[in-house]
Short mmCIF file of C-alpha atoms in Angstrom, two decimals:
data_model
loop_
_atom_site.label_atom_id
_atom_site.label_comp_id
_atom_site.label_asym_id
_atom_site.label_seq_id
_atom_site.Cartn_x
_atom_site.Cartn_y
_atom_site.Cartn_z
CA UNK A 23 -17.27 26.42 21.04
CA UNK A 24 -20.71 27.51 19.77
CA UNK A 25 -22.23 25.11 17.26
CA UNK A 26 -25.16 26.00 15.03
CA UNK A 27 -28.13 23.72 15.57
CA UNK A 28 -29.08 21.53 12.64
CA UNK A 29 -32.58 21.94 11.30
CA UNK A 30 -34.83 18.99 10.68
CA UNK A 31 -34.58 19.69 6.95
CA UNK A 32 -30.79 19.46 7.25
CA UNK A 33 -31.17 16.08 8.91
CA UNK A 34 -33.32 14.74 6.09
CA UNK A 35 -31.43 16.30 3.19
CA UNK A 36 -30.76 13.88 0.35
CA UNK A 37 -27.55 11.92 0.95
CA UNK A 38 -25.75 9.13 -0.80
CA UNK A 39 -26.55 5.75 0.80
CA UNK A 40 -23.44 6.13 2.97
CA UNK A 41 -21.28 9.24 3.10
CA UNK A 42 -17.92 8.25 4.51
CA UNK A 43 -15.71 10.85 6.18
CA UNK A 44 -13.25 12.45 3.75
CA UNK A 45 -11.27 14.95 5.85
CA UNK A 46 -7.78 14.60 7.32
CA UNK A 47 -6.61 12.01 9.81
CA UNK A 48 -6.25 13.62 13.22
CA UNK A 49 -3.59 12.25 15.57
CA UNK A 50 -4.27 13.11 19.21
CA UNK A 51 -1.15 13.07 21.39
CA UNK A 52 -0.19 14.04 24.92
CA UNK A 53 3.51 13.46 24.00
CA UNK A 54 3.74 10.44 26.34
CA UNK A 55 4.92 7.00 25.14
CA UNK A 56 1.31 5.82 25.43
CA UNK A 57 0.44 8.00 22.42
CA UNK A 58 3.34 6.80 20.25
CA UNK A 59 1.44 4.00 18.50
CA UNK A 60 -0.91 6.43 16.72
CA UNK A 61 1.83 8.08 14.63
CA UNK A 62 3.10 5.17 12.49
CA UNK A 63 -0.44 3.92 11.89
CA UNK A 64 -1.51 7.41 10.80
CA UNK A 65 1.33 7.44 8.26
CA UNK A 66 0.26 4.03 6.91
CA UNK A 67 -3.41 5.01 6.70
CA UNK A 68 -2.54 8.29 5.00
CA UNK A 69 -0.75 6.36 2.26
CA UNK A 70 -3.70 3.95 1.96
CA UNK A 71 -6.46 6.58 1.84
CA UNK A 72 -4.52 9.54 0.34
CA UNK A 73 -5.58 11.60 3.35
CA UNK A 74 -3.58 14.36 4.94
CA UNK A 75 -2.57 14.12 8.61
CA UNK A 76 -2.72 16.71 11.36
CA UNK A 77 -1.70 16.46 15.00
CA UNK A 78 -3.56 17.97 17.93
CA UNK A 79 -2.17 18.12 21.46
CA UNK A 80 -4.45 20.04 23.78
CA UNK A 81 -3.14 21.22 27.15
CA UNK A 82 -4.82 22.57 30.22
CA UNK A 83 -3.66 26.05 31.23
CA UNK A 84 -0.96 25.91 33.91
CA UNK A 85 -2.38 27.71 36.97
CA UNK A 86 -1.87 27.92 40.71
CA UNK A 87 -4.53 28.77 43.34
CA UNK A 88 -4.29 32.02 45.31
CA UNK A 89 -6.09 31.74 48.62
CA UNK A 90 -7.83 34.88 49.83
CA UNK A 91 -11.46 35.55 50.39
CA UNK A 92 -12.14 33.81 47.07
CA UNK A 93 -10.03 31.24 45.27
CA UNK A 94 -8.62 32.58 42.02
CA UNK A 95 -6.42 30.64 39.55
CA UNK A 96 -3.35 32.65 38.54
CA UNK A 97 -1.47 31.57 35.39
CA UNK A 98 2.09 30.50 36.09
CA UNK A 99 3.06 30.18 32.44
CA UNK A 100 1.90 32.20 29.43
CA UNK A 101 -0.27 30.51 26.83
CA UNK A 102 2.37 31.24 24.19
CA UNK A 103 5.12 29.55 26.21
CA UNK A 104 2.85 26.56 26.90
CA UNK A 105 2.05 26.16 23.22
CA UNK A 106 5.67 26.54 22.14
CA UNK A 107 6.86 23.93 24.64
CA UNK A 108 4.19 21.41 23.67
CA UNK A 109 4.67 21.98 19.94
CA UNK A 110 8.40 21.32 20.28
CA UNK A 111 7.68 18.07 22.12
CA UNK A 112 5.20 16.96 19.44
CA UNK A 113 7.68 17.70 16.65
CA UNK A 114 10.34 15.67 18.46
CA UNK A 115 7.85 12.80 18.85
CA UNK A 116 7.01 13.02 15.16
CA UNK A 117 10.68 13.03 14.11
CA UNK A 118 11.30 9.97 16.26
CA UNK A 119 8.30 7.92 15.12
CA UNK A 120 7.69 8.95 11.48
CA UNK A 121 11.03 10.39 10.31
CA UNK A 122 10.25 9.82 6.63
CA UNK A 123 6.97 11.77 6.71
CA UNK A 124 6.69 15.36 5.63
CA UNK A 125 6.12 17.24 8.92
CA UNK A 126 2.45 17.30 9.73
CA UNK A 127 0.69 20.49 10.90
CA UNK A 128 0.49 20.69 14.70
CA UNK A 129 -2.25 22.41 16.70
CA UNK A 130 -1.92 23.08 20.43
CA UNK A 131 -5.22 24.46 21.80
CA UNK A 132 -5.42 25.49 25.46
CA UNK A 133 -8.35 24.02 27.35
CA UNK A 134 -9.95 20.77 28.42
CA UNK A 135 -8.12 18.24 26.18
CA UNK A 136 -10.95 15.91 25.17
CA UNK A 137 -13.29 18.73 24.26
CA UNK A 138 -10.58 20.59 22.36
CA UNK A 139 -9.72 17.47 20.36
CA UNK A 140 -13.39 16.86 19.58
CA UNK A 141 -13.88 20.48 18.49
CA UNK A 142 -10.78 20.28 16.29
CA UNK A 143 -12.11 17.12 14.63
CA UNK A 144 -15.41 18.86 13.97
CA UNK A 145 -13.77 21.96 12.49
CA UNK A 146 -11.52 19.91 10.23
CA UNK A 147 -14.28 17.45 9.31
CA UNK A 148 -11.73 14.79 10.21
CA UNK A 149 -12.29 11.30 8.85
CA UNK A 150 -10.78 9.69 11.95
CA UNK A 151 -9.13 10.47 15.29
CA UNK A 152 -6.17 8.22 16.14
CA UNK A 153 -5.07 7.76 19.74
CA UNK A 154 -2.56 5.45 21.39
CA UNK A 155 -4.16 2.77 23.54
CA UNK A 156 -1.37 2.57 26.09
CA UNK A 157 1.21 -0.10 26.77
CA UNK A 158 1.46 -0.27 30.55
CA UNK A 159 -1.29 -2.66 31.54
CA UNK A 160 -5.00 -2.58 32.42
CA UNK A 161 -4.96 0.71 34.34
CA UNK A 162 -3.48 2.71 31.47
CA UNK A 163 -5.77 0.96 29.02
CA UNK A 164 -8.81 1.80 31.14
CA UNK A 165 -7.82 5.46 31.42
CA UNK A 166 -7.18 5.64 27.68
CA UNK A 167 -10.50 3.91 27.10
CA UNK A 168 -12.38 6.55 29.06
CA UNK A 169 -10.78 9.25 26.88
CA UNK A 170 -11.86 7.40 23.75
CA UNK A 171 -15.42 7.10 25.02
CA UNK A 172 -15.54 10.80 25.82
CA UNK A 173 -14.39 11.60 22.27
CA UNK A 174 -17.16 9.39 20.92
CA UNK A 175 -19.69 10.99 23.22
CA UNK A 176 -18.85 14.53 22.16
CA UNK A 177 -18.64 14.07 18.41
CA UNK A 178 -19.44 12.03 15.30
CA UNK A 179 -15.83 11.33 14.29
CA UNK A 180 -14.66 7.68 14.22
CA UNK A 181 -11.93 6.96 16.80
CA UNK A 182 -9.16 4.40 16.32
CA UNK A 183 -7.47 3.33 19.57
CA UNK A 184 -4.13 1.88 18.43
CA UNK A 185 -2.24 -0.92 20.12
CA UNK A 186 1.58 -0.71 19.95
CA UNK A 187 1.54 -4.11 18.21
CA UNK A 188 -0.30 -2.67 15.19
CA UNK A 189 2.47 -1.62 12.79
CA UNK A 190 0.79 -2.29 9.43
CA UNK A 191 -2.68 -2.21 7.91
CA UNK A 192 -4.88 -4.67 9.85
CA UNK A 193 -5.03 -8.09 8.17
CA UNK A 194 -7.35 -9.93 10.58
CA UNK A 195 -10.37 -7.80 11.40
CA UNK A 196 -13.48 -8.54 13.46
CA UNK A 197 -16.47 -6.32 12.65
CA UNK A 198 -19.29 -6.53 15.18
CA UNK A 199 -22.67 -6.12 13.56
CA UNK A 200 -26.32 -6.06 14.53
CA UNK A 201 -27.22 -5.36 10.86
CA UNK A 202 -28.42 -1.83 11.63
CA UNK A 203 -27.64 1.25 9.55
CA UNK A 204 -25.15 2.19 12.26
CA UNK A 205 -23.14 -1.03 12.15
CA UNK A 206 -23.19 -1.01 8.33
CA UNK A 207 -21.72 2.49 8.44
CA UNK A 208 -19.06 1.36 10.93
CA UNK A 209 -18.16 -1.57 8.66
CA UNK A 210 -17.78 0.67 5.62
CA UNK A 211 -15.59 3.10 7.55
CA UNK A 212 -13.45 0.14 8.64
CA UNK A 213 -13.02 -1.09 5.06
CA UNK A 214 -10.98 2.04 4.33
CA UNK A 215 -8.44 0.98 6.93
CA UNK A 216 -7.79 -2.70 6.27
CA UNK A 217 -5.12 -4.45 4.23
CA UNK A 218 -6.07 -5.25 0.61
CA UNK A 219 -5.90 -9.00 1.37
CA UNK A 220 -7.44 -8.83 4.84
CA UNK A 221 -9.48 -11.59 6.46
CA UNK A 222 -12.72 -9.95 7.64
CA UNK A 223 -14.90 -11.68 10.21
CA UNK A 224 -18.45 -10.31 10.33
CA UNK A 225 -19.51 -11.23 13.86
CA UNK A 226 -23.04 -11.15 15.20
CA UNK A 227 -23.80 -12.05 18.80
CA UNK A 228 -27.17 -13.74 19.17
CA UNK A 229 -28.98 -14.31 22.46
CA UNK A 230 -28.59 -17.81 23.91
CA UNK A 231 -31.55 -19.91 22.83
CA UNK A 232 -33.15 -22.63 24.94
CA UNK A 233 -34.38 -25.08 22.31
CA UNK A 234 -35.98 -27.70 24.55
CA UNK A 235 -39.38 -26.06 24.02
CA UNK A 236 -40.87 -26.39 20.50
CA UNK A 237 -41.94 -22.73 20.39
CA UNK A 238 -38.50 -21.52 21.46
CA UNK A 239 -36.87 -23.87 18.98
CA UNK A 240 -39.02 -22.43 16.20
CA UNK A 241 -38.04 -18.93 17.28
CA UNK A 242 -34.34 -19.86 17.24
CA UNK A 243 -34.62 -21.29 13.72
CA UNK A 244 -36.40 -18.17 12.47
CA UNK A 245 -33.79 -15.95 14.08
CA UNK A 246 -30.88 -17.82 12.51
CA UNK A 247 -32.53 -17.75 9.08
CA UNK A 248 -32.97 -14.01 9.44
CA UNK A 249 -29.32 -13.64 10.44
CA UNK A 250 -28.18 -15.62 7.38
CA UNK A 251 -30.21 -13.35 5.09
CA UNK A 252 -28.81 -10.26 6.82
CA UNK A 253 -25.24 -11.57 6.45
CA UNK A 254 -25.80 -12.09 2.72
CA UNK A 255 -26.95 -8.49 2.30
CA UNK A 256 -24.02 -7.20 4.35
CA UNK A 257 -21.45 -9.19 2.34
CA UNK A 258 -22.93 -7.77 -0.84
CA UNK A 259 -22.28 -4.24 0.43
CA UNK A 260 -18.74 -4.98 1.64
CA UNK A 261 -17.30 -7.44 -0.90
CA UNK A 262 -14.07 -6.25 -2.50
CA UNK A 263 -11.49 -8.02 -4.64
CA UNK A 264 -8.75 -9.59 -2.53
CA UNK A 265 -10.69 -9.59 0.74
CA UNK A 266 -11.97 -12.72 2.46
CA UNK A 267 -15.30 -12.26 4.25
CA UNK A 268 -16.52 -14.82 6.79
CA UNK A 269 -19.75 -14.89 8.81
CA UNK A 270 -19.55 -15.66 12.51
CA UNK A 271 -22.57 -16.19 14.78
CA UNK A 272 -21.73 -16.11 18.47
CA UNK A 273 -24.13 -16.64 21.36
CA UNK A 274 -24.18 -15.23 24.86
CA UNK A 275 -22.87 -12.02 26.38
CA UNK A 276 -21.91 -9.78 23.47
CA UNK A 277 -18.75 -8.26 24.96
CA UNK A 278 -17.35 -11.52 26.32
CA UNK A 279 -17.96 -13.46 23.11
CA UNK A 280 -16.48 -10.74 20.87
CA UNK A 281 -13.35 -10.38 23.02
CA UNK A 282 -12.90 -14.15 23.15
CA UNK A 283 -13.30 -14.45 19.38
CA UNK A 284 -10.89 -11.56 18.71
CA UNK A 285 -8.30 -13.28 20.89
CA UNK A 286 -8.79 -16.75 19.37
CA UNK A 287 -8.59 -15.40 15.81
CA UNK A 288 -5.48 -13.27 16.56
CA UNK A 289 -7.33 -10.19 15.35
CA UNK A 290 -5.41 -6.97 14.66
CA UNK A 291 -8.53 -4.84 14.87
CA UNK A 292 -12.06 -5.05 16.19
CA UNK A 293 -14.73 -2.66 14.93
CA UNK A 294 -18.04 -1.60 16.47
CA UNK A 295 -20.61 1.14 16.20
CA UNK A 296 -21.19 3.03 19.42
CA UNK A 297 -24.95 2.89 18.90
CA UNK A 298 -27.08 0.45 17.04
CA UNK A 299 -30.21 -1.58 16.92
CA UNK A 300 -31.03 -4.72 15.00
CA UNK A 301 -34.10 -6.34 13.57
CA UNK A 302 -35.01 -7.65 17.03
CA UNK A 303 -34.48 -4.15 18.48
CA UNK A 304 -31.66 -5.05 20.82
CA UNK A 305 -29.69 -2.01 21.89
CA UNK A 306 -26.37 -3.78 22.37
CA UNK A 307 -23.60 -1.93 20.60
CA UNK A 308 -23.60 1.15 22.80
CA UNK A 309 -22.49 -0.81 25.86
CA UNK A 310 -20.53 -3.34 23.81
CA UNK A 311 -18.36 -0.67 22.21
CA UNK A 312 -17.52 0.76 25.62
CA UNK A 313 -16.41 -2.62 26.95
CA UNK A 314 -14.42 -3.37 23.80
CA UNK A 315 -12.50 -0.10 24.16
CA UNK A 316 -11.58 -1.07 27.72
CA UNK A 317 -10.94 -4.79 27.28
CA UNK A 318 -10.26 -5.90 23.70
CA UNK A 319 -6.90 -7.62 23.10
CA UNK A 320 -6.20 -5.61 19.94
CA UNK A 321 -6.71 -2.19 18.39
CA UNK A 322 -10.29 -0.93 18.44
CA UNK A 323 -12.15 1.22 15.91
CA UNK A 324 -15.36 2.79 17.22
CA UNK A 325 -17.68 4.58 14.84
CA UNK A 326 -20.36 6.76 16.42
CA UNK A 327 -23.90 6.43 15.18
CA UNK A 328 -26.14 9.46 15.15
CA UNK A 329 -29.33 10.71 13.61
CA UNK A 330 -27.20 12.02 10.74
CA UNK A 331 -25.81 8.52 10.21
CA UNK A 332 -29.31 7.13 9.99
CA UNK A 333 -30.38 9.81 7.52
CA UNK A 334 -27.28 9.19 5.42
CA UNK A 335 -28.07 5.47 5.27
CA UNK A 336 -31.52 6.02 3.81
CA UNK A 337 -31.03 6.12 0.06
CA UNK A 338 -34.78 6.47 -0.41
CA UNK A 339 -34.99 9.72 1.56
CA UNK A 340 -37.07 12.12 -0.54
CA UNK A 341 -35.64 15.48 -1.43
CA UNK A 342 -38.99 17.29 -1.28
CA UNK A 343 -39.33 17.31 2.51
CA UNK A 344 -41.18 20.20 4.12
CA UNK A 345 -40.54 21.71 7.54
CA UNK A 346 -43.26 23.63 9.37
CA UNK A 347 -42.81 25.64 12.57
CA UNK A 348 -45.58 24.79 15.02
CA UNK A 349 -47.16 27.93 16.55
CA UNK A 350 -46.28 27.96 20.24
CA UNK A 351 -49.73 29.33 21.22
CA UNK A 352 -51.31 26.15 19.78
CA UNK A 353 -48.45 23.72 20.25
CA UNK A 354 -50.45 21.50 22.64
CA UNK A 355 -53.10 20.94 19.98
CA UNK A 356 -50.46 20.36 17.31
CA UNK A 357 -48.67 17.80 19.49
CA UNK A 358 -51.93 15.99 20.19
CA UNK A 359 -52.56 15.73 16.46
CA UNK A 360 -48.98 14.56 15.89
CA UNK A 361 -49.47 11.92 18.57
CA UNK A 362 -52.65 10.61 16.94
CA UNK A 363 -50.83 10.25 13.60
CA UNK A 364 -47.68 8.61 14.92
CA UNK A 365 -48.61 6.62 18.00
CA UNK A 366 -46.67 3.31 18.18
CA UNK A 367 -44.33 4.30 15.31
CA UNK A 368 -40.72 3.33 16.16
CA UNK A 369 -38.34 6.25 16.36
CA UNK A 370 -34.79 7.29 17.23
CA UNK A 371 -34.26 9.98 19.87
CA UNK A 372 -31.18 12.17 19.57
CA UNK A 373 -30.10 14.84 22.05
CA UNK A 374 -27.95 17.44 20.29
CA UNK A 375 -26.71 19.76 23.04
CA UNK A 376 -23.78 22.18 23.09
CA UNK A 377 -22.43 20.97 26.42
CA UNK A 378 -22.65 17.24 25.66
CA UNK A 379 -22.53 16.91 21.90
CA UNK A 380 -24.81 14.55 19.98
CA UNK A 381 -26.05 11.55 21.94
CA UNK A 382 -28.56 8.85 21.17
CA UNK A 383 -31.17 8.45 23.91
CA UNK A 384 -32.84 5.43 22.32
CA UNK A 385 -33.45 3.49 19.11
CA UNK A 386 -36.55 1.86 17.69
CA UNK A 387 -38.67 3.01 20.62
CA UNK A 388 -42.44 3.11 19.96
CA UNK A 389 -43.72 6.68 20.12
CA UNK A 390 -46.48 6.99 22.75
CA UNK A 391 -47.07 10.72 22.68
CA UNK A 392 -46.06 14.33 23.40
CA UNK A 393 -47.77 16.88 25.65
CA UNK A 394 -47.10 20.54 26.41
CA UNK A 395 -47.33 22.28 29.78
CA UNK A 396 -47.90 26.02 29.10
CA UNK A 397 -47.08 27.04 32.64
CA UNK A 398 -43.65 25.36 32.71
CA UNK A 399 -42.99 25.72 28.97
CA UNK A 400 -42.14 22.01 29.12
CA UNK A 401 -42.81 19.22 26.66
CA UNK A 402 -43.08 15.63 27.89
CA UNK A 403 -42.13 12.92 25.39
CA UNK A 404 -43.27 9.36 26.05
CA UNK A 405 -41.91 6.22 24.40
CA UNK A 406 -42.28 2.49 24.80
CA UNK A 407 -45.28 0.32 25.54
CA UNK A 408 -48.46 1.63 27.07
CA UNK A 409 -47.87 3.39 30.37
CA UNK A 410 -50.42 1.00 31.88
CA UNK A 411 -48.04 -1.88 31.18
CA UNK A 412 -45.24 -0.08 32.98
CA UNK A 413 -42.71 -0.33 30.16
CA UNK A 414 -42.13 3.21 29.02
CA UNK A 415 -39.64 6.09 28.92
CA UNK A 416 -40.59 9.70 29.64
CA UNK A 417 -38.27 12.56 28.69
CA UNK A 418 -39.20 16.07 29.87
CA UNK A 419 -37.72 19.16 28.18
CA UNK A 420 -38.13 22.53 29.90
CA UNK A 421 -38.13 26.05 28.44
CA UNK A 422 -38.92 24.93 24.90
CA UNK A 423 -38.72 27.95 22.60
CA UNK A 424 -39.53 26.40 19.22
CA UNK A 425 -40.99 23.23 17.75
CA UNK A 426 -40.98 22.23 14.12
CA UNK A 427 -42.16 19.18 12.22
CA UNK A 428 -40.74 17.83 8.97
CA UNK A 429 -42.90 15.76 6.62
CA UNK A 430 -42.11 14.05 3.32
CA UNK A 431 -43.88 14.35 -0.03
CA UNK A 432 -46.84 12.16 0.98
CA UNK A 433 -47.39 13.95 4.31
CA UNK A 434 -45.75 11.34 6.53
CA UNK A 435 -44.07 12.84 9.58
CA UNK A 436 -40.30 12.31 9.57
CA UNK A 437 -38.71 14.53 12.26
CA UNK A 438 -40.11 16.33 15.30
CA UNK A 439 -37.57 18.90 16.55
CA UNK A 440 -37.70 20.68 19.93
CA UNK A 441 -35.41 23.65 20.53
CA UNK A 442 -34.43 24.92 23.99
CA UNK A 443 -31.55 27.01 25.43
CA UNK A 444 -29.14 24.07 25.83
CA UNK A 445 -29.69 22.71 22.32
CA UNK A 446 -32.32 20.51 20.72
CA UNK A 447 -33.96 17.10 20.79
CA UNK A 448 -34.76 15.28 17.55
CA UNK A 449 -37.38 12.55 17.18
CA UNK A 450 -36.73 10.66 13.93
CA UNK A 451 -39.70 8.53 12.92
CA UNK A 452 -38.89 5.32 11.08
#
């Protein structure tokens, strides 16, 4: 599917502090028993949020190879017959699992299932994709987890992987947080899905501190004070009548501690952003979310973070931003000037490509500079500490066709956007 590239001005348009998804709930099913759990939960969430529900069940075209001089796949069943068969199976699954629901619309696209589901979610502006997490042990759970991660990689839609044991709105919920805009957004999405009287555990995993040294002890105290202040701000944003909010500080490996705490607290749901950074610039939630999807003992809600999420979280974003196309015959000079203005500023790097979807390459990385090679039509982006210290990231983009720069009302650079045949790269300055 061809997707129009977002402009830098689009990225920095004025948003509410957090714009939560408002479209339909999208149930993804392959008609197997492993997908059953998503249907009853979708019905419950629809009643809670007043959302509509749609079902998508993508199928690969049925083909057989013909061996001659060149291999050529020959369809063995028409697309119409394939769709009709799958739609009948979905309707039977729906009648079995949610007999009291008004029949939900069913879509059966032909193609690679994960991409088709992601595209459908994008077209519908779905508020959430629900998938069954599987009931047949670690192998099924791992395979289902990889599908969930692919959905998160390809799109911005939250994904709820449902355990068969979840048959009502979650009442014991663990929300992993690093206090970033991304984890705040994930928490607010989760609050739409919990029981009115739910027990919410806001869980932050801190690094293990060695406090035998006075300097390290002082650092640990400062860190914990900062965490307490951050928890207070987070509770203020999430407090709702009937809910119980508790702060939990864990120490050690983030995935292990969160899974252990979810098990010990008999959690129904654990929530994490797929990207995030905290006030100590620890990029933990990308890898943590992946491990939670594969190993958590309960249902898992993953909420993707993106450059759009960050923009939406900035209530102070000015509306009078200005975007200027940099002339390609002088782009090296323009990039040198941009480097001088913004060197060491922390930034988020987002790749927004048609083949891969939107992906975060890094958060809170100090901007070192950008250079242009006229011969290769390539721009090199450098992030991190000084290259002389050996702690840096270089990202090279070839065949750049356009570069534009967005500034706010006082002339501060906000977004550097590079366009190339496969898509675009966005540098969002903090």
